[in-house]
PDB file of C-alpha atoms in Angstrom:
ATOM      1  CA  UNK X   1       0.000   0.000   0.000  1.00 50.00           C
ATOM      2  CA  UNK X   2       1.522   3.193  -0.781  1.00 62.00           C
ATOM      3  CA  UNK X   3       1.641   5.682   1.133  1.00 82.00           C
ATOM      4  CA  UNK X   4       2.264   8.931  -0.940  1.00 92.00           C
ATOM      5  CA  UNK X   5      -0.062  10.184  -3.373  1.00 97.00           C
ATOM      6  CA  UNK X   6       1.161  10.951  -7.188  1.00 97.00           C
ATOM      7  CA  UNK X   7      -1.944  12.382  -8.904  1.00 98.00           C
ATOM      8  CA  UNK X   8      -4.350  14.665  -7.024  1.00 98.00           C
ATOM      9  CA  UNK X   9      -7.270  16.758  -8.330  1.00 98.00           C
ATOM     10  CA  UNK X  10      -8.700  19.623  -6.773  1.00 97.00           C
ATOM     11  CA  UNK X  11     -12.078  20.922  -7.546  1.00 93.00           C
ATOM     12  CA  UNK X  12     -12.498  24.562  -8.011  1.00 93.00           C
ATOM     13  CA  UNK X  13     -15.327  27.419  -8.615  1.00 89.00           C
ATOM     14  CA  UNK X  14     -13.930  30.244  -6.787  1.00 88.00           C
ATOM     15  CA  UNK X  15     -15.731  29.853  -3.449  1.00 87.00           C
ATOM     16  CA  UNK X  16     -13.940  30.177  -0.623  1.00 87.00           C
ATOM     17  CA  UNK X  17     -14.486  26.313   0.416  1.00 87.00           C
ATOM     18  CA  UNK X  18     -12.801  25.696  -2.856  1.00 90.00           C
ATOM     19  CA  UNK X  19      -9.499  27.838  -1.702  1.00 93.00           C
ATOM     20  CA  UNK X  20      -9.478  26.370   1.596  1.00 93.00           C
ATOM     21  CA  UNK X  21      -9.126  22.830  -0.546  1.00 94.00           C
ATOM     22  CA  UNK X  22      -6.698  23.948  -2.862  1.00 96.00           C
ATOM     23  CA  UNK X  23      -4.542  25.603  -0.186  1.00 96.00           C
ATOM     24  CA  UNK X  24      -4.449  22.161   1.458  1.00 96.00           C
ATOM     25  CA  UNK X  25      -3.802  20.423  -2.351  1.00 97.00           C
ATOM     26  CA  UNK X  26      -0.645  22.507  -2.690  1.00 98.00           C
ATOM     27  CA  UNK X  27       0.879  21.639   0.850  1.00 97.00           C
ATOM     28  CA  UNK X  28       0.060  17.839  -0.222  1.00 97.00           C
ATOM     29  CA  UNK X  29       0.776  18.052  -3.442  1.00 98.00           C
ATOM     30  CA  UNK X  30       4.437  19.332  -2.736  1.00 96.00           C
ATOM     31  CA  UNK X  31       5.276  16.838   0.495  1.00 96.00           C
ATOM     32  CA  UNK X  32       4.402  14.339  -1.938  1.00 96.00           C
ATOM     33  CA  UNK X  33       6.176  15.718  -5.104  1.00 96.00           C
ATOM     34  CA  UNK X  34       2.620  14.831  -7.164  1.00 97.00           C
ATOM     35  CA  UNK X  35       1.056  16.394 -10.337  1.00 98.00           C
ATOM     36  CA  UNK X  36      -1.935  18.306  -9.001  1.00 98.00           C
ATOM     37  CA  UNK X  37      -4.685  18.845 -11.263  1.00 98.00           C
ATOM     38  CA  UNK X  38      -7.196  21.750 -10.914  1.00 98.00           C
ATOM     39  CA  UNK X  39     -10.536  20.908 -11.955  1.00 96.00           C
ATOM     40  CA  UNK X  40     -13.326  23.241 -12.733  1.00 94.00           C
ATOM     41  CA  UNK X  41     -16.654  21.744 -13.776  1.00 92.00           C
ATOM     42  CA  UNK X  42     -19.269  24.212 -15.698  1.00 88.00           C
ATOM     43  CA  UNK X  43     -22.368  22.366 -14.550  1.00 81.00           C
ATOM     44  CA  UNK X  44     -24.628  22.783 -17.619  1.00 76.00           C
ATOM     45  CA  UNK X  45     -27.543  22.063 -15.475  1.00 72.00           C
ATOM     46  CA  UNK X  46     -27.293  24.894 -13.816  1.00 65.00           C
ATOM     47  CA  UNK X  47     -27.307  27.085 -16.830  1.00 66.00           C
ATOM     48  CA  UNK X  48     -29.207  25.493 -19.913  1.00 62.00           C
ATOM     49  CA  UNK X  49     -32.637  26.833 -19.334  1.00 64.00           C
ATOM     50  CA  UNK X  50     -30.861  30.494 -19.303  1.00 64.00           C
ATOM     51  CA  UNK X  51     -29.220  30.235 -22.384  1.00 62.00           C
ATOM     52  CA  UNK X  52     -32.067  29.772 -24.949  1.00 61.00           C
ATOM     53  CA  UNK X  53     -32.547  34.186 -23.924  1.00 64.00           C
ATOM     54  CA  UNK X  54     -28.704  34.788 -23.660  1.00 68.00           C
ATOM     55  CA  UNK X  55     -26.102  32.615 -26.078  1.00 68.00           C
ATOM     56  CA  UNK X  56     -23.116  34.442 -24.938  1.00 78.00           C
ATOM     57  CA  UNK X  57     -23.402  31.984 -21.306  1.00 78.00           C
ATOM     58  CA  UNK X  58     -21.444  29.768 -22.190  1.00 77.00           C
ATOM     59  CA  UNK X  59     -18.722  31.327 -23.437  1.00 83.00           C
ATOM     60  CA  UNK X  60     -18.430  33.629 -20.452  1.00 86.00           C
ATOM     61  CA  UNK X  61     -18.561  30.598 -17.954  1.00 85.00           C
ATOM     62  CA  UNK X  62     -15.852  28.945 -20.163  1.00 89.00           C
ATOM     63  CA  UNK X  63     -13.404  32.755 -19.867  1.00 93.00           C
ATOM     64  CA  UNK X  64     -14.149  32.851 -16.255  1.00 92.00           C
ATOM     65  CA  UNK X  65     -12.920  29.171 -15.784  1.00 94.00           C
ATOM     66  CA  UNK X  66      -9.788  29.558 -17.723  1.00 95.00           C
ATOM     67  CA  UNK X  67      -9.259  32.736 -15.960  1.00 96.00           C
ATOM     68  CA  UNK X  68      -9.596  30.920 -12.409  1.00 96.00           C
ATOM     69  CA  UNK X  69      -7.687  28.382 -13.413  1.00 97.00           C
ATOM     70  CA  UNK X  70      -4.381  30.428 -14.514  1.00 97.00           C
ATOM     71  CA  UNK X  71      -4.443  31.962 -11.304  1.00 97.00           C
ATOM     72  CA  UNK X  72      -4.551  28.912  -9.263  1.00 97.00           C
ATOM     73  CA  UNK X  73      -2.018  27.509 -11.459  1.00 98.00           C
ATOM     74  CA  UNK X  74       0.129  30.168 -11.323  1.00 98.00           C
ATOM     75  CA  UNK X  75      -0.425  30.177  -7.714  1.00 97.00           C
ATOM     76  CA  UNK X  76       0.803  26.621  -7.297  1.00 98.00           C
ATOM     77  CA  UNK X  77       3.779  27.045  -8.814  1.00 98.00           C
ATOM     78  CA  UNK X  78       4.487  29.908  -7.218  1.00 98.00           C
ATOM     79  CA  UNK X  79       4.437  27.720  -3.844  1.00 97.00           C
ATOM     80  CA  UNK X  80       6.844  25.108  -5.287  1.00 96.00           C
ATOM     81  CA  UNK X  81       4.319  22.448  -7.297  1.00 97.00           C
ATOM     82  CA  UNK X  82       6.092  21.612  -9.940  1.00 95.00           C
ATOM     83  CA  UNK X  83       3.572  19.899 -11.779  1.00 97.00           C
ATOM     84  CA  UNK X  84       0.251  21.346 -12.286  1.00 98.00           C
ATOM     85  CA  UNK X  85      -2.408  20.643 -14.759  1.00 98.00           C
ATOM     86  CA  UNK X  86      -5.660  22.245 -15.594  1.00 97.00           C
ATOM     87  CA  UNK X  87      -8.938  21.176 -17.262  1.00 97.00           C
ATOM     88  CA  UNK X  88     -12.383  22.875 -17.599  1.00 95.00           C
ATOM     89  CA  UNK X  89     -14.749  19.912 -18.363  1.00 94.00           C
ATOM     90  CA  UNK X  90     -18.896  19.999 -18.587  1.00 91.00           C
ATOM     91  CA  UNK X  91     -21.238  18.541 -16.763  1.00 90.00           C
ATOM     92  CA  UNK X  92     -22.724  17.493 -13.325  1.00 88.00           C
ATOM     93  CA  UNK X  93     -19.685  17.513 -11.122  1.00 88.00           C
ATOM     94  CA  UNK X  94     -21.129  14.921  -8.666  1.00 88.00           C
ATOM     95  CA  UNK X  95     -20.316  12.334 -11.446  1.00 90.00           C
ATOM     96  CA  UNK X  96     -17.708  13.669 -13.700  1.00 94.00           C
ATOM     97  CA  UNK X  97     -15.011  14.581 -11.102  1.00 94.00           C
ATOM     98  CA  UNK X  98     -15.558  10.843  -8.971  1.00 94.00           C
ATOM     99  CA  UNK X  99     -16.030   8.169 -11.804  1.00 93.00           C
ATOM    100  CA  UNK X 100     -14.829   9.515 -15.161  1.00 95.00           C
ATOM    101  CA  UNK X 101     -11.966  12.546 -14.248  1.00 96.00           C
ATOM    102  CA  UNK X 102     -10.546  10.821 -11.117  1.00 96.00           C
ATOM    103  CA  UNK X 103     -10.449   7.379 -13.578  1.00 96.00           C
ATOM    104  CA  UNK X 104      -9.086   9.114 -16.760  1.00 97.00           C
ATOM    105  CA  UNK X 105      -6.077  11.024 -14.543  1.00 97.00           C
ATOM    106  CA  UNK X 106      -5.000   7.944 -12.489  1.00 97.00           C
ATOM    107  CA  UNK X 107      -5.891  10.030  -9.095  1.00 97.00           C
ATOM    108  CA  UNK X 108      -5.541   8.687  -5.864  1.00 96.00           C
ATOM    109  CA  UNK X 109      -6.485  11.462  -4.032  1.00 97.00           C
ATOM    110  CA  UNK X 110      -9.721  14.278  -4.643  1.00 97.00           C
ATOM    111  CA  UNK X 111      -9.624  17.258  -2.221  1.00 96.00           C
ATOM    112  CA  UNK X 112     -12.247  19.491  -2.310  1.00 92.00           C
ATOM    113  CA  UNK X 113     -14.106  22.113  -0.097  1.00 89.00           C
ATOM    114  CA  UNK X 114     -16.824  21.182   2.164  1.00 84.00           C
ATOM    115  CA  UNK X 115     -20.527  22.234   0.902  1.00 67.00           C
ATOM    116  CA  UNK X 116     -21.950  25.387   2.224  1.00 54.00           C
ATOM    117  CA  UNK X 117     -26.049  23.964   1.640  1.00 48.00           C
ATOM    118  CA  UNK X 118     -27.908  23.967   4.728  1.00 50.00           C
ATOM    119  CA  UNK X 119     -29.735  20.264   5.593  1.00 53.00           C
ATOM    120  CA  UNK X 120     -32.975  20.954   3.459  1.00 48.00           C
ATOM    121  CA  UNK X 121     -30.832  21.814   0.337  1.00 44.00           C
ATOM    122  CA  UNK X 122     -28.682  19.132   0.847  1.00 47.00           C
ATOM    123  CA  UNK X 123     -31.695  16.889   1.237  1.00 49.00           C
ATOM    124  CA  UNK X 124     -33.368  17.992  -2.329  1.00 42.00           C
ATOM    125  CA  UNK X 125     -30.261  18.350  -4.427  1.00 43.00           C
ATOM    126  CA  UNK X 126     -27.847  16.589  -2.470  1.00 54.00           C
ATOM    127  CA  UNK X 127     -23.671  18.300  -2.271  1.00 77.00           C
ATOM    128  CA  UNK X 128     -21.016  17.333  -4.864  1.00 83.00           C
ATOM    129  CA  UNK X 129     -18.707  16.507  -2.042  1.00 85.00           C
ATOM    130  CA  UNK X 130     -20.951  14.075  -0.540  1.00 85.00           C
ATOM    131  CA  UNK X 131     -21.651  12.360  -3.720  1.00 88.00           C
ATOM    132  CA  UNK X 132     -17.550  12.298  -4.730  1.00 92.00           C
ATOM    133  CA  UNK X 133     -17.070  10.835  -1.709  1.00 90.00           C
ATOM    134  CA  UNK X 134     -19.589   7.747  -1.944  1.00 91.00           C
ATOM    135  CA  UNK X 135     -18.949   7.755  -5.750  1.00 92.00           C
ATOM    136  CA  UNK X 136     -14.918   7.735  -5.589  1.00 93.00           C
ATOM    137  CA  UNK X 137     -12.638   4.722  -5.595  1.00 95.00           C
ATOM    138  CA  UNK X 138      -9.661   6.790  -4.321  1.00 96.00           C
ATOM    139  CA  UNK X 139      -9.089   8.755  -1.359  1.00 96.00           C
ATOM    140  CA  UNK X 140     -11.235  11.559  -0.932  1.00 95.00           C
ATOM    141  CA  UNK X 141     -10.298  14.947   1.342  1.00 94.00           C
ATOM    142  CA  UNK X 142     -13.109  17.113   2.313  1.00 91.00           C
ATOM    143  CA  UNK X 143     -11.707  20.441   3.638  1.00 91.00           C
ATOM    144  CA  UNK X 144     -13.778  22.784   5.670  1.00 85.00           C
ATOM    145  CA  UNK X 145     -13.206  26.636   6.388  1.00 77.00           C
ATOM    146  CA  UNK X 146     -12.455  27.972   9.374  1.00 72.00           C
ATOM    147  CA  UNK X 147     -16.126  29.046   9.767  1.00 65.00           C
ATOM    148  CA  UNK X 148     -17.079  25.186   9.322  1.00 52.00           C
ATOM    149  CA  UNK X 149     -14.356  24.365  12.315  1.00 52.00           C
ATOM    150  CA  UNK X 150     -15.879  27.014  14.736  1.00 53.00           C
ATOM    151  CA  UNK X 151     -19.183  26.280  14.306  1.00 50.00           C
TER     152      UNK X 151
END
């Protein structure tokens, strides 16, 4: 059983859960001397039904995910990763990031920030970290914020 991890992904969307995660993805990534790859999922659920009145969505949610990404990236590298990858995929990210991203990268290890939902949201539409970490087949790290910790 090893006991180092070589391939981690990090989920991103530019909440501050997310940054508590990917704070904690660079200190693991670098003790461990892994690629870490920054995923940002454009859930097209959430923005289909807008789009047939304003065809420019997509393309904006695609700039802002690119943008997010290069500054995480350059962030990383900045604090000594030496190998960091980026993708911008579409989707639900309750299945994508678990089954087919975590199996097409190799990862043994998903971080990502714990869900801000209240119980009755998380009831009806359930939290993407919940579901990666049923759904995953690798380790899964679910980082809360300070505000989580206190409270």
């Amino acid at each position: 059983m090893a006991l180092t991890y070589k391939d981690i992904i990090v989920a991103v969307d530019g909440s501050d859960e997310a940054k508590w995660a990917f704070k904690k993805a660079i200190a693991i990534a670098d003790r461990n001397d892994a690629t870490l790859h920054l995923i940002n999922i454009i859930d097209t659920r959430s923005y289909a039904a807008v789009e047939a009145y304003d065809r420019s969505i997509a393309e904006r949610a695609q700039k802002y995910a690119e943008e997010l990404l290069t500054d995480y990236r350059n962030e990383a590298v900045a604090a000594g990763v030496a190998n960091v990858e980026v993708h911008v995929e579409y989707g639900s990210p309750k299945t994508l990031i678990p089954r087919d991203i975590a199996k097409k990268l190799q990862a043994d290890l998903i971080i990502c920030g714990a869900t801000g939902l209240n119980r009755v949201e998380r009831f009806l539409i359930g939290s993407v970290s919940e579901n990666i970490v049923r759904s995953a087949k690798c380790d899964v790290l679910v980082v809360r914020t300070p505000e989580h910790l206190q409270g």
